[in-house]
Amino acid sequence: QQQVKQSPQSLIVQKGGIPIINCAYENTAFDYFPWYQQFPGKGPALLIAIRPDVSEKKEGRFTISFNKSAKQFSLHIMDSQPGDSATYFCAAGGNAGNMLTFGGGTRLMVKP
Amino acid sequence: EAQVTQNPRYLITVTGKKLTVTCSQNMNHEYMSWYRQDPGLGLRQIYYSMNVEVTDKGDVPEGYKVSRKEKRNFPLILESPSPNQTSLYFCASSRGKETQYFGPGTRLLVL
């Protein structure tokens, strides 16, 4: 049973569009919510992360929105570019060791 | 260059033939983990280690073993591989639970 549910599984947008990827979690002990970006043939790499004491975090064109009461968080990519085409994973972490629970991933394609 | 290395990158084996996938990091990180990546299931943690000689099960530990005899190395052992262990495996290291640095992956096919 996945504790972090991610949607959609795949997403196609035009260049300049704003893809939005959503995640929902169940465990209220989670207190760290990172997003990872993975290009084909590579390992995932940390993109941006948020803690539940803030509702939004921006880094460049990437924004995380966090809704603690709904137990949901999302990734927005402003002015998306073909180079953003990748698989994106949300994750959630708690106090247990370094356990990160990942969502199922979203394959994003940005068309030129 | 700070990195996590895995070997081999690709492996084809047969059911029941013991294999080891090595993982090494040069960042002096305390935490190391193994994940498997399967379509639609994301990354699922197999085992993790918080320091030398300290290991614990993740979400899907069945059929796998690990050891942490040195800080830099965290090998994944499949004593008797089965076809359902065909997957893409990633090793990761971190200073704590934040910013995990992933290796390039090992693609395993068990026939």
PDB file of N, CA, C and O in Angstrom, chain B residues 11-66:
ATOM      1  N   LEU B  11      23.138  -6.187 -15.443  1.00  0.00           N
ATOM      2  CA  LEU B  11      23.412  -7.563 -15.046  1.00  0.00           C
ATOM      3  C   LEU B  11      22.268  -8.463 -15.473  1.00  0.00           C
ATOM      4  O   LEU B  11      21.103  -8.168 -15.183  1.00  0.00           O
ATOM      5  N   ILE B  12      22.621  -9.532 -16.168  1.00  0.00           N
ATOM      6  CA  ILE B  12      21.664 -10.576 -16.515  1.00  0.00           C
ATOM      7  C   ILE B  12      22.124 -11.840 -15.807  1.00  0.00           C
ATOM      8  O   ILE B  12      23.285 -12.224 -15.926  1.00  0.00           O
ATOM      9  N   THR B  13      21.200 -12.473 -15.076  1.00  0.00           N
ATOM     10  CA  THR B  13      21.561 -13.674 -14.340  1.00  0.00           C
ATOM     11  C   THR B  13      20.410 -14.666 -14.419  1.00  0.00           C
ATOM     12  O   THR B  13      19.381 -14.398 -15.038  1.00  0.00           O
ATOM     13  N   VAL B  14      20.611 -15.801 -13.798  1.00  0.00           N
ATOM     14  CA  VAL B  14      19.569 -16.830 -13.791  1.00  0.00           C
ATOM     15  C   VAL B  14      19.065 -17.037 -12.372  1.00  0.00           C
ATOM     16  O   VAL B  14      19.762 -16.735 -11.385  1.00  0.00           O
ATOM     17  N   THR B  15      17.875 -17.542 -12.285  1.00  0.00           N
ATOM     18  CA  THR B  15      17.255 -17.791 -10.986  1.00  0.00           C
ATOM     19  C   THR B  15      18.169 -18.625 -10.090  1.00  0.00           C
ATOM     20  O   THR B  15      18.707 -19.642 -10.519  1.00  0.00           O
ATOM     21  N   GLY B  16      18.339 -18.144  -8.850  1.00  0.00           N
ATOM     22  CA  GLY B  16      19.086 -18.894  -7.856  1.00  0.00           C
ATOM     23  C   GLY B  16      20.579 -18.641  -7.799  1.00  0.00           C
ATOM     24  O   GLY B  16      21.245 -19.116  -6.868  1.00  0.00           O
ATOM     25  N   LYS B  17      21.121 -17.906  -8.737  1.00  0.00           N
ATOM     26  CA  LYS B  17      22.567 -17.658  -8.746  1.00  0.00           C
ATOM     27  C   LYS B  17      22.888 -16.387  -7.953  1.00  0.00           C
ATOM     28  O   LYS B  17      22.578 -15.280  -8.382  1.00  0.00           O
ATOM     29  N   LYS B  18      23.537 -16.569  -6.824  1.00  0.00           N
ATOM     30  CA  LYS B  18      23.835 -15.456  -5.917  1.00  0.00           C
ATOM     31  C   LYS B  18      24.570 -14.329  -6.619  1.00  0.00           C
ATOM     32  O   LYS B  18      25.456 -14.558  -7.450  1.00  0.00           O
ATOM     33  N   LEU B  19      24.175 -13.101  -6.296  1.00  0.00           N
ATOM     34  CA  LEU B  19      24.866 -11.959  -6.880  1.00  0.00           C
ATOM     35  C   LEU B  19      24.978 -10.830  -5.862  1.00  0.00           C
ATOM     36  O   LEU B  19      24.214 -10.759  -4.892  1.00  0.00           O
ATOM     37  N   THR B  20      25.948  -9.967  -6.095  1.00  0.00           N
ATOM     38  CA  THR B  20      26.165  -8.794  -5.243  1.00  0.00           C
ATOM     39  C   THR B  20      26.287  -7.561  -6.122  1.00  0.00           C
ATOM     40  O   THR B  20      26.997  -7.574  -7.128  1.00  0.00           O
ATOM     41  N   VAL B  21      25.578  -6.518  -5.744  1.00  0.00           N
ATOM     42  CA  VAL B  21      25.708  -5.218  -6.394  1.00  0.00           C
ATOM     43  C   VAL B  21      26.430  -4.300  -5.408  1.00  0.00           C
ATOM     44  O   VAL B  21      25.993  -4.141  -4.264  1.00  0.00           O
ATOM     45  N   THR B  22      27.533  -3.745  -5.848  1.00  0.00           N
ATOM     46  CA  THR B  22      28.309  -2.901  -4.933  1.00  0.00           C
ATOM     47  C   THR B  22      27.863  -1.453  -5.011  1.00  0.00           C
ATOM     48  O   THR B  22      27.356  -0.988  -6.037  1.00  0.00           O
ATOM     49  N   CYS B  23      28.032  -0.738  -3.908  1.00  0.00           N
ATOM     50  CA  CYS B  23      27.729   0.687  -3.831  1.00  0.00           C
ATOM     51  C   CYS B  23      28.806   1.345  -2.991  1.00  0.00           C
ATOM     52  O   CYS B  23      29.125   0.851  -1.896  1.00  0.00           O
ATOM     53  N   SER B  24      29.315   2.455  -3.466  1.00  0.00           N
ATOM     54  CA  SER B  24      30.346   3.172  -2.735  1.00  0.00           C
ATOM     55  C   SER B  24      30.104   4.672  -2.857  1.00  0.00           C
ATOM     56  O   SER B  24      29.717   5.157  -3.917  1.00  0.00           O
ATOM     57  N   GLN B  25      30.326   5.401  -1.742  1.00  0.00           N
ATOM     58  CA  GLN B  25      30.189   6.862  -1.772  1.00  0.00           C
ATOM     59  C   GLN B  25      31.443   7.498  -1.173  1.00  0.00           C
ATOM     60  O   GLN B  25      32.058   6.946  -0.261  1.00  0.00           O
ATOM     61  N   ASN B  26      31.786   8.680  -1.722  1.00  0.00           N
ATOM     62  CA  ASN B  26      33.010   9.353  -1.279  1.00  0.00           C
ATOM     63  C   ASN B  26      32.715  10.655  -0.536  1.00  0.00           C
ATOM     64  O   ASN B  26      33.553  11.563  -0.496  1.00  0.00           O
ATOM     65  N   MET B  27      31.501  10.761   0.022  1.00  0.00           N
ATOM     66  CA  MET B  27      31.096  12.000   0.687  1.00  0.00           C
ATOM     67  C   MET B  27      31.083  11.884   2.206  1.00  0.00           C
ATOM     68  O   MET B  27      30.619  12.787   2.896  1.00  0.00           O
ATOM     69  N   ASN B  28      31.558  10.768   2.718  1.00  0.00           N
ATOM     70  CA  ASN B  28      31.591  10.537   4.167  1.00  0.00           C
ATOM     71  C   ASN B  28      30.198  10.607   4.803  1.00  0.00           C
ATOM     72  O   ASN B  28      30.042  11.039   5.948  1.00  0.00           O
ATOM     73  N   HIS B  29      29.195  10.176   4.047  1.00  0.00           N
ATOM     74  CA  HIS B  29      27.820  10.198   4.548  1.00  0.00           C
ATOM     75  C   HIS B  29      27.565   9.049   5.504  1.00  0.00           C
ATOM     76  O   HIS B  29      28.050   7.931   5.307  1.00  0.00           O
ATOM     77  N   GLU B  30      26.768   9.350   6.551  1.00  0.00           N
ATOM     78  CA  GLU B  30      26.409   8.307   7.497  1.00  0.00           C
ATOM     79  C   GLU B  30      25.330   7.384   6.935  1.00  0.00           C
ATOM     80  O   GLU B  30      25.347   6.180   7.145  1.00  0.00           O
ATOM     81  N   TYR B  31      24.353   7.970   6.239  1.00  0.00           N
ATOM     82  CA  TYR B  31      23.190   7.218   5.792  1.00  0.00           C
ATOM     83  C   TYR B  31      23.391   6.684   4.385  1.00  0.00           C
ATOM     84  O   TYR B  31      23.854   7.390   3.490  1.00  0.00           O
ATOM     85  N   MET B  32      23.028   5.428   4.186  1.00  0.00           N
ATOM     86  CA  MET B  32      22.999   4.836   2.846  1.00  0.00           C
ATOM     87  C   MET B  32      21.749   3.980   2.713  1.00  0.00           C
ATOM     88  O   MET B  32      21.260   3.417   3.701  1.00  0.00           O
ATOM     89  N   SER B  33      21.226   3.916   1.485  1.00  0.00           N
ATOM     90  CA  SER B  33      19.982   3.178   1.245  1.00  0.00           C
ATOM     91  C   SER B  33      20.053   2.458  -0.083  1.00  0.00           C
ATOM     92  O   SER B  33      20.800   2.857  -0.975  1.00  0.00           O
ATOM     93  N   TRP B  34      19.229   1.438  -0.204  1.00  0.00           N
ATOM     94  CA  TRP B  34      18.996   0.778  -1.484  1.00  0.00           C
ATOM     95  C   TRP B  34      17.518   0.890  -1.815  1.00  0.00           C
ATOM     96  O   TRP B  34      16.648   0.680  -0.952  1.00  0.00           O
ATOM     97  N   TYR B  35      17.240   1.222  -3.086  1.00  0.00           N
ATOM     98  CA  TYR B  35      15.883   1.310  -3.593  1.00  0.00           C
ATOM     99  C   TYR B  35      15.768   0.450  -4.845  1.00  0.00           C
ATOM    100  O   TYR B  35      16.740   0.226  -5.559  1.00  0.00           O
ATOM    101  N   ARG B  36      14.560   0.030  -5.103  1.00  0.00           N
ATOM    102  CA  ARG B  36      14.256  -0.546  -6.412  1.00  0.00           C
ATOM    103  C   ARG B  36      13.191   0.315  -7.073  1.00  0.00           C
ATOM    104  O   ARG B  36      12.289   0.849  -6.393  1.00  0.00           O
ATOM    105  N   GLN B  37      13.324   0.477  -8.385  1.00  0.00           N
ATOM    106  CA  GLN B  37      12.379   1.308  -9.133  1.00  0.00           C
ATOM    107  C   GLN B  37      11.655   0.438 -10.135  1.00  0.00           C
ATOM    108  O   GLN B  37      12.270  -0.208 -10.982  1.00  0.00           O
ATOM    109  N   ASP B  38      10.345   0.419 -10.035  1.00  0.00           N
ATOM    110  CA  ASP B  38       9.493  -0.343 -10.944  1.00  0.00           C
ATOM    111  C   ASP B  38       8.420   0.575 -11.490  1.00  0.00           C
ATOM    112  O   ASP B  38       7.919   1.452 -10.773  1.00  0.00           O
ATOM    113  N   PRO B  39       8.025   0.382 -12.757  1.00  0.00           N
ATOM    114  CA  PRO B  39       7.036   1.276 -13.391  1.00  0.00           C
ATOM    115  C   PRO B  39       5.760   1.392 -12.568  1.00  0.00           C
ATOM    116  O   PRO B  39       5.175   0.388 -12.167  1.00  0.00           O
ATOM    117  N   GLY B  40       5.339   2.628 -12.319  1.00  0.00           N
ATOM    118  CA  GLY B  40       4.105   2.874 -11.597  1.00  0.00           C
ATOM    119  C   GLY B  40       4.211   2.756 -10.092  1.00  0.00           C
ATOM    120  O   GLY B  40       3.303   3.165  -9.372  1.00  0.00           O
ATOM    121  N   LEU B  41       5.304   2.188  -9.621  1.00  0.00           N
ATOM    122  CA  LEU B  41       5.469   1.991  -8.174  1.00  0.00           C
ATOM    123  C   LEU B  41       6.485   2.959  -7.578  1.00  0.00           C
ATOM    124  O   LEU B  41       6.700   2.975  -6.361  1.00  0.00           O
ATOM    125  N   GLY B  42       7.134   3.743  -8.407  1.00  0.00           N
ATOM    126  CA  GLY B  42       8.110   4.691  -7.903  1.00  0.00           C
ATOM    127  C   GLY B  42       9.340   3.996  -7.359  1.00  0.00           C
ATOM    128  O   GLY B  42       9.740   2.919  -7.833  1.00  0.00           O
ATOM    129  N   LEU B  43       9.917   4.598  -6.354  1.00  0.00           N
ATOM    130  CA  LEU B  43      11.104   4.053  -5.707  1.00  0.00           C
ATOM    131  C   LEU B  43      10.692   3.471  -4.357  1.00  0.00           C
ATOM    132  O   LEU B  43      10.088   4.157  -3.544  1.00  0.00           O
ATOM    133  N   ARG B  44      11.036   2.237  -4.146  1.00  0.00           N
ATOM    134  CA  ARG B  44      10.701   1.597  -2.881  1.00  0.00           C
ATOM    135  C   ARG B  44      11.986   1.207  -2.166  1.00  0.00           C
ATOM    136  O   ARG B  44      12.881   0.606  -2.762  1.00  0.00           O
ATOM    137  N   GLN B  45      12.053   1.573  -0.897  1.00  0.00           N
ATOM    138  CA  GLN B  45      13.270   1.338  -0.146  1.00  0.00           C
ATOM    139  C   GLN B  45      13.386  -0.125   0.269  1.00  0.00           C
ATOM    140  O   GLN B  45      12.444  -0.705   0.808  1.00  0.00           O
ATOM    141  N   ILE B  46      14.553  -0.698   0.035  1.00  0.00           N
ATOM    142  CA  ILE B  46      14.798  -2.100   0.359  1.00  0.00           C
ATOM    143  C   ILE B  46      15.414  -2.217   1.750  1.00  0.00           C
ATOM    144  O   ILE B  46      14.886  -2.895   2.632  1.00  0.00           O
ATOM    145  N   TYR B  47      16.531  -1.566   1.939  1.00  0.00           N
ATOM    146  CA  TYR B  47      17.229  -1.516   3.220  1.00  0.00           C
ATOM    147  C   TYR B  47      17.879  -0.154   3.351  1.00  0.00           C
ATOM    148  O   TYR B  47      18.149   0.515   2.359  1.00  0.00           O
ATOM    149  N   TYR B  48      18.151   0.228   4.590  1.00  0.00           N
ATOM    150  CA  TYR B  48      18.930   1.421   4.810  1.00  0.00           C
ATOM    151  C   TYR B  48      19.885   1.206   5.983  1.00  0.00           C
ATOM    152  O   TYR B  48      19.717   0.273   6.774  1.00  0.00           O
ATOM    153  N   SER B  49      20.862   2.097   6.045  1.00  0.00           N
ATOM    154  CA  SER B  49      21.864   1.998   7.102  1.00  0.00           C
ATOM    155  C   SER B  49      22.149   3.394   7.630  1.00  0.00           C
ATOM    156  O   SER B  49      22.374   4.326   6.847  1.00  0.00           O
ATOM    157  N   MET B  50      22.124   3.535   8.946  1.00  0.00           N
ATOM    158  CA  MET B  50      22.373   4.847   9.537  1.00  0.00           C
ATOM    159  C   MET B  50      23.835   5.031   9.921  1.00  0.00           C
ATOM    160  O   MET B  50      24.245   6.136  10.278  1.00  0.00           O
ATOM    161  N   ASN B  51      24.592   3.947   9.898  1.00  0.00           N
ATOM    162  CA  ASN B  51      26.029   4.047  10.164  1.00  0.00           C
ATOM    163  C   ASN B  51      26.637   2.659  10.038  1.00  0.00           C
ATOM    164  O   ASN B  51      25.933   1.670   9.791  1.00  0.00           O
ATOM    165  N   VAL B  52      27.932   2.569  10.239  1.00  0.00           N
ATOM    166  CA  VAL B  52      28.622   1.281  10.143  1.00  0.00           C
ATOM    167  C   VAL B  52      27.998   0.291  11.113  1.00  0.00           C
ATOM    168  O   VAL B  52      27.722   0.634  12.269  1.00  0.00           O
ATOM    169  N   GLU B  53      27.732  -0.904  10.603  1.00  0.00           N
ATOM    170  CA  GLU B  53      27.157  -2.009  11.379  1.00  0.00           C
ATOM    171  C   GLU B  53      25.726  -1.754  11.843  1.00  0.00           C
ATOM    172  O   GLU B  53      25.205  -2.518  12.660  1.00  0.00           O
ATOM    173  N   VAL B  54      25.068  -0.709  11.326  1.00  0.00           N
ATOM    174  CA  VAL B  54      23.671  -0.422  11.679  1.00  0.00           C
ATOM    175  C   VAL B  54      22.836  -0.448  10.418  1.00  0.00           C
ATOM    176  O   VAL B  54      22.978   0.422   9.541  1.00  0.00           O
ATOM    177  N   THR B  55      22.006  -1.465  10.275  1.00  0.00           N
ATOM    178  CA  THR B  55      21.146  -1.567   9.096  1.00  0.00           C
ATOM    179  C   THR B  55      19.722  -1.862   9.534  1.00  0.00           C
ATOM    180  O   THR B  55      19.497  -2.394  10.629  1.00  0.00           O
ATOM    181  N   ASP B  56      18.767  -1.525   8.681  1.00  0.00           N
ATOM    182  CA  ASP B  56      17.369  -1.791   9.008  1.00  0.00           C
ATOM    183  C   ASP B  56      16.571  -1.999   7.733  1.00  0.00           C
ATOM    184  O   ASP B  56      16.969  -1.532   6.651  1.00  0.00           O
ATOM    185  N   LYS B  57      15.467  -2.714   7.866  1.00  0.00           N
ATOM    186  CA  LYS B  57      14.635  -3.028   6.707  1.00  0.00           C
ATOM    187  C   LYS B  57      13.857  -1.810   6.254  1.00  0.00           C
ATOM    188  O   LYS B  57      13.401  -1.003   7.063  1.00  0.00           O
ATOM    189  N   GLY B  58      13.687  -1.723   4.933  1.00  0.00           N
ATOM    190  CA  GLY B  58      12.810  -0.730   4.354  1.00  0.00           C
ATOM    191  C   GLY B  58      11.447  -1.336   4.069  1.00  0.00           C
ATOM    192  O   GLY B  58      10.990  -2.215   4.796  1.00  0.00           O
ATOM    193  N   ASP B  59      10.838  -0.919   2.990  1.00  0.00           N
ATOM    194  CA  ASP B  59       9.493  -1.389   2.661  1.00  0.00           C
ATOM    195  C   ASP B  59       9.465  -2.768   2.012  1.00  0.00           C
ATOM    196  O   ASP B  59       8.502  -3.502   2.162  1.00  0.00           O
ATOM    197  N   VAL B  60      10.509  -3.107   1.267  1.00  0.00           N
ATOM    198  CA  VAL B  60      10.505  -4.371   0.510  1.00  0.00           C
ATOM    199  C   VAL B  60      11.803  -5.142   0.696  1.00  0.00           C
ATOM    200  O   VAL B  60      12.552  -5.359  -0.250  1.00  0.00           O
ATOM    201  N   PRO B  61      12.089  -5.627   1.907  1.00  0.00           N
ATOM    202  CA  PRO B  61      13.386  -6.270   2.162  1.00  0.00           C
ATOM    203  C   PRO B  61      13.469  -7.747   1.785  1.00  0.00           C
ATOM    204  O   PRO B  61      14.573  -8.296   1.742  1.00  0.00           O
ATOM    205  N   GLU B  62      12.332  -8.391   1.503  1.00  0.00           N
ATOM    206  CA  GLU B  62      12.342  -9.837   1.299  1.00  0.00           C
ATOM    207  C   GLU B  62      13.204 -10.215   0.104  1.00  0.00           C
ATOM    208  O   GLU B  62      13.049  -9.690  -0.987  1.00  0.00           O
ATOM    209  N   GLY B  63      14.106 -11.175   0.323  1.00  0.00           N
ATOM    210  CA  GLY B  63      14.962 -11.671  -0.749  1.00  0.00           C
ATOM    211  C   GLY B  63      16.275 -10.916  -0.892  1.00  0.00           C
ATOM    212  O   GLY B  63      17.066 -11.225  -1.780  1.00  0.00           O
ATOM    213  N   TYR B  64      16.503  -9.938  -0.035  1.00  0.00           N
ATOM    214  CA  TYR B  64      17.712  -9.119  -0.107  1.00  0.00           C
ATOM    215  C   TYR B  64      18.459  -9.146   1.230  1.00  0.00           C
ATOM    216  O   TYR B  64      17.872  -9.327   2.273  1.00  0.00           O
ATOM    217  N   LYS B  65      19.775  -8.949   1.135  1.00  0.00           N
ATOM    218  CA  LYS B  65      20.600  -8.756   2.316  1.00  0.00           C
ATOM    219  C   LYS B  65      21.531  -7.589   2.060  1.00  0.00           C
ATOM    220  O   LYS B  65      21.851  -7.283   0.903  1.00  0.00           O
ATOM    221  N   VAL B  66      21.969  -6.951   3.137  1.00  0.00           N
ATOM    222  CA  VAL B  66      22.938  -5.866   3.023  1.00  0.00           C
ATOM    223  C   VAL B  66      23.956  -6.020   4.146  1.00  0.00           C
ATOM    224  O   VAL B  66      23.749  -6.759   5.102  1.00  0.00           O
TER     225      VAL B  66
END
